[in-house]
Coordinates of C-alpha atoms in Angstrom, one line a residue:
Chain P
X1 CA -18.4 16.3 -19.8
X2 CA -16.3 13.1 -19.2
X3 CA -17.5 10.8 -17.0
X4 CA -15.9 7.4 -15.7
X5 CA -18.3 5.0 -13.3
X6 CA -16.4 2.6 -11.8
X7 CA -18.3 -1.1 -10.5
X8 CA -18.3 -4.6 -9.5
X9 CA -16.2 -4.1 -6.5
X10 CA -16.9 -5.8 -3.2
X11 CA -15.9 -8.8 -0.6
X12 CA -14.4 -11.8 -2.1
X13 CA -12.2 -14.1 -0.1
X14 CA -8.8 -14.9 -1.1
X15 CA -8.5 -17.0 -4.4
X16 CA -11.5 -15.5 -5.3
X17 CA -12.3 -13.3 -8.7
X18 CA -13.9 -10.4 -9.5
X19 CA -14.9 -8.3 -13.0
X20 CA -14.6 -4.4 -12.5
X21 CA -16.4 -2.0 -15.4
X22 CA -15.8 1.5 -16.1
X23 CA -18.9 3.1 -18.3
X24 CA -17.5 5.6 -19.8
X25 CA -19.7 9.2 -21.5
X26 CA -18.4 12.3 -22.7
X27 CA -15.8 11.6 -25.1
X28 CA -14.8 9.3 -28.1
X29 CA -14.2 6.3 -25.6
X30 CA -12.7 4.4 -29.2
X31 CA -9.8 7.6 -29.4
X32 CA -8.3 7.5 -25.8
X33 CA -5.9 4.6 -23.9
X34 CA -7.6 3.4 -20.4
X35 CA -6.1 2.3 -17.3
X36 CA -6.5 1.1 -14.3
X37 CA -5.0 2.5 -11.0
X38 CA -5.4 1.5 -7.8
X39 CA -4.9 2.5 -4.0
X40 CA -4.9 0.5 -0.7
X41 CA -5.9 2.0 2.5
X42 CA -3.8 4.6 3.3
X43 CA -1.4 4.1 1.1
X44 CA -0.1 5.2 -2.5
X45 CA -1.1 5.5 -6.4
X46 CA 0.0 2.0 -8.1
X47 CA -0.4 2.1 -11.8
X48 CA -2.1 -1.8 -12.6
X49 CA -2.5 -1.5 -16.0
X50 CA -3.5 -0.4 -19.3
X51 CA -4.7 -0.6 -22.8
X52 CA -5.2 1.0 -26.3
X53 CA -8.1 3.2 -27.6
X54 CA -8.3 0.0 -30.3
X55 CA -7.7 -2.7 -27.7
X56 CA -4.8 -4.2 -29.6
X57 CA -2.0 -3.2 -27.2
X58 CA -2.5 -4.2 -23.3
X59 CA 0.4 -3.9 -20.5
X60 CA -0.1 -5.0 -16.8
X61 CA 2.7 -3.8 -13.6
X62 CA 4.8 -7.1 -12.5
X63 CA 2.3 -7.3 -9.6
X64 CA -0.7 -8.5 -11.3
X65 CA 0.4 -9.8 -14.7
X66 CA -0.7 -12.8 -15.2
X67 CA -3.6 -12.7 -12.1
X68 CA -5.6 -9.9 -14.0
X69 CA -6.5 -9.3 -17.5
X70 CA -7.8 -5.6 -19.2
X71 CA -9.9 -5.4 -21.9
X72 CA -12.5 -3.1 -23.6
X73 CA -15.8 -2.9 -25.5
X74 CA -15.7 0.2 -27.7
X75 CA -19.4 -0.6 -28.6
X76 CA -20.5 -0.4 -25.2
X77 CA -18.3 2.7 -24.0
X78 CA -16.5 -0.1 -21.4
X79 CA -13.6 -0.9 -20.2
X80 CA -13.2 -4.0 -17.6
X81 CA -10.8 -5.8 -15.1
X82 CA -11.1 -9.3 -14.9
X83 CA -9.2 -9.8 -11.3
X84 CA -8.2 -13.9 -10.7
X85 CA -6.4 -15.2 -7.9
X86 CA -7.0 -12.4 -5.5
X87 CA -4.7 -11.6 -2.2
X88 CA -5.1 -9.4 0.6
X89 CA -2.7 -7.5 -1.1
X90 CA -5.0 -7.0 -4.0
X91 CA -7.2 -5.2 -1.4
X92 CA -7.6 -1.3 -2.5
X93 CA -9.9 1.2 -4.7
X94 CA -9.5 0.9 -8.2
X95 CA -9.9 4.0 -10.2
X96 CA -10.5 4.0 -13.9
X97 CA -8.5 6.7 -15.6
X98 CA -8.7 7.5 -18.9
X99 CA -5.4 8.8 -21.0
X100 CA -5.4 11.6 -23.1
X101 CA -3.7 9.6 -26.6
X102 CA -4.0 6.3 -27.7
X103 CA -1.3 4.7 -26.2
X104 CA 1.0 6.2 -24.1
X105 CA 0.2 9.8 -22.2
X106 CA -0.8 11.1 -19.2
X107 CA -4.0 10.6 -17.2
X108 CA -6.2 13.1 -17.5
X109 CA -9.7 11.9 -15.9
X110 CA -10.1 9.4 -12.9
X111 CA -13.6 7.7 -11.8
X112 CA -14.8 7.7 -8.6
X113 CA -13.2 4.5 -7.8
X114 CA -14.8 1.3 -6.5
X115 CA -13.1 -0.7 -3.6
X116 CA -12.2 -4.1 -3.4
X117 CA -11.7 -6.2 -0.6
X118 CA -9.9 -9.1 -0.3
X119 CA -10.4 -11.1 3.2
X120 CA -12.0 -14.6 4.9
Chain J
X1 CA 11.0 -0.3 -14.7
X2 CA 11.4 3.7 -13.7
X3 CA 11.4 4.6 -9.8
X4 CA 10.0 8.0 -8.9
X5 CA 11.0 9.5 -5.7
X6 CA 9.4 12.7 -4.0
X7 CA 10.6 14.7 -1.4
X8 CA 9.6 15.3 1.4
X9 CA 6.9 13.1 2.2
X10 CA 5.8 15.0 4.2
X11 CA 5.5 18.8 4.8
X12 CA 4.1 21.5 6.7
X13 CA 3.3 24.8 5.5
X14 CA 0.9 27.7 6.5
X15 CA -1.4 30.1 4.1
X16 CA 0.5 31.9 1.9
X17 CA 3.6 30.2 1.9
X18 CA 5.7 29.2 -0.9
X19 CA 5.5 25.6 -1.6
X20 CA 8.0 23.2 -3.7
X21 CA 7.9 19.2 -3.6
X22 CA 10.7 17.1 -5.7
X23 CA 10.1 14.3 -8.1
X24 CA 13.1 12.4 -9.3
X25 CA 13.6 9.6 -11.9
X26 CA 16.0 7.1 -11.8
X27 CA 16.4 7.4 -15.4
X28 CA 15.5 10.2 -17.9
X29 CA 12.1 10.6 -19.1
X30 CA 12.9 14.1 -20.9
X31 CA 9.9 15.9 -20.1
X32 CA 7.2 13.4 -19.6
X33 CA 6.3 14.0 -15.9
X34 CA 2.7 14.7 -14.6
X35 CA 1.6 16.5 -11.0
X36 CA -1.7 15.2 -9.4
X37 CA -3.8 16.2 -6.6
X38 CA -5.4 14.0 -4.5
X39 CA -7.6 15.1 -1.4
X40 CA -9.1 12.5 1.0
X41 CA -12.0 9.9 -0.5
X42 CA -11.3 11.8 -3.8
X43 CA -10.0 11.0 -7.3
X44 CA -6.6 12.4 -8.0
X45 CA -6.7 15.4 -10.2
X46 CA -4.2 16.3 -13.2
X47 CA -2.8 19.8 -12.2
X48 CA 0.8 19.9 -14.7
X49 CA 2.0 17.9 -17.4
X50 CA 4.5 17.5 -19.7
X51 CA 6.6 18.7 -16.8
X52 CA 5.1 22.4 -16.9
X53 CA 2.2 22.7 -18.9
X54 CA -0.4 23.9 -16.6
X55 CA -4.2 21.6 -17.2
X56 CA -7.2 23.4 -18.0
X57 CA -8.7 25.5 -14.9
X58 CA -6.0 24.9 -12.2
X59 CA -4.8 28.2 -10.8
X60 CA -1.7 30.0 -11.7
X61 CA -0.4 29.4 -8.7
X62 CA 1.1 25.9 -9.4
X63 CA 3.7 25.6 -11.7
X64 CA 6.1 22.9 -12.8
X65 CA 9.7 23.1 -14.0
X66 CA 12.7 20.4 -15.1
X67 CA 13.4 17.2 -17.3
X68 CA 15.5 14.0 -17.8
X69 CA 16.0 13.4 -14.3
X70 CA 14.7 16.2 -12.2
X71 CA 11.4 17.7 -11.5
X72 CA 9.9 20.3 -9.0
X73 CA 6.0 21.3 -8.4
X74 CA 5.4 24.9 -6.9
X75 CA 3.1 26.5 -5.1
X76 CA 3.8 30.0 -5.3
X77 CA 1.1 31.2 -2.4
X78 CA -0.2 28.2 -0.4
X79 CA -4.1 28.4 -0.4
X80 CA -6.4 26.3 1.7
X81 CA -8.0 24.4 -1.0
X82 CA -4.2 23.2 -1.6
X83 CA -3.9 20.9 1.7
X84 CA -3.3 17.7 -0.1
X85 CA -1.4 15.2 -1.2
X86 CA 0.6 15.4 -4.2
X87 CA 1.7 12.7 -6.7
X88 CA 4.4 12.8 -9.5
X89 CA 4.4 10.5 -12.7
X90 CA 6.0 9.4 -15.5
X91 CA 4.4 8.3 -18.7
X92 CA 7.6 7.8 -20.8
X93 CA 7.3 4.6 -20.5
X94 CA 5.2 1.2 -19.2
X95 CA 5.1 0.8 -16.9
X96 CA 3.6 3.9 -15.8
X97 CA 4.9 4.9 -12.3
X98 CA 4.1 6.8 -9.4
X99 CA 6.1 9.1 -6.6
X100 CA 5.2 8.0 -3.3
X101 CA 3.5 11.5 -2.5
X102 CA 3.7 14.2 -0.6
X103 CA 1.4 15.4 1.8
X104 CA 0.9 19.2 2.5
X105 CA -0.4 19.3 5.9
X106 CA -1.7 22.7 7.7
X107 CA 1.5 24.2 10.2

């Protein structure tokens, strides 16, 4: 069974940073693309980012790029969000959602999701 | 980057009815469209992709249909597990992008 834990979400206060994980079980974490997606209150899907089943290949939405960085440890079953500079904006759940190639396909298993908030 | 618009935003429906929502792309993604589910507090969940292939274990009851341009979800017989809202995508290319959803609500 595929399982996606989502963590490291909390409070931070603009300008601050945070590191989300995703521990991922049930599958050949090394095979599969990850992303993140997130969701503010009430609102919409926004894709954030993603990356490759190898790591090599990483893409970020216009919104974040350059603010927040992806990456993956295929020892550990991980994938992670290093979020810098945050904004209220940046306020929302982030799911973990694993893809079902290597590279680009569709989503096929979300986490839980783990909220950040962004506010003084 | 691709824009998805859905239509309606919005819309009502009772048990049993027949349900369609409209995903459009402002460019073609031949057939690489997926449907989600979402429900409140939850994770969405993969219902169609590749425009109409149906995911493991969702009823028959949704299907999917188009491509390039033009996409429709249905419902054929509205149950009330389906009072959600609904999500189009396209993974054609990065970046990935969502419709703005479309919530079924109880009429």
């Amino acid at each position: 069974e595929v399982q996606l834990v989502e963590s490291g979400g909390g409070l931070v206060l603009p300008g601050g940073s945070l590191r989300l994980s995703c521990a991922a079980s049930g599958f050949t974490f090394s095979s599969y693309a990850m992303s993140w997606v997130r969701q503010a209150p009430g609102m919409g899907l926004e894709w954030v980012s993603a990356i490759s089943g190898s790591g090599g290949y990483t893409y970020y939405a216009d919104s974040v790029k350059g603010r927040f960085t992806i990456s993956r440890d295929n020892s550990k079953n991980t994938l992670y969000l290093q979020i810098n500079s945050l904004r209220a904006e940046d306020t929302a759940v982030y799911y973990c959602a694993k893809g079902s190639e290597q590279w680009l396909a569709k989503t096929d298993y979300w986490g839980q999701g783990t909220l950040v908030t962004v506010s003084s | 980057d691709i824009q998805m618009t859905q239509s309606p935003s919005t819309l009502s429906a009772s048990v049993g009815d027949r349900v369609t929502i409209t995903c459009r792309a402002s460019q073609s993604i031949s057939r690489w469209l997926a449907w989600y589910q979402q429900k409140p507090g939850k994770a969405p969940k993969l219902l169609i992709y590749k425009a109409s292939s149906l995911e493991s274990g969702v009823p028959s009851r949704f299907s999917g249909s188009g491509s390039g341009t033009e996409f429709t979800l249905t419902i054929s017989s509205l149950q009330p597990d389906d009072f959600a809202t609904y999500y189009c995508q396209q993974y054609n290319n990065y970046p990935l992008t969502f419709g703005g959803g479309t919530k079924v609500e109880i009429k």
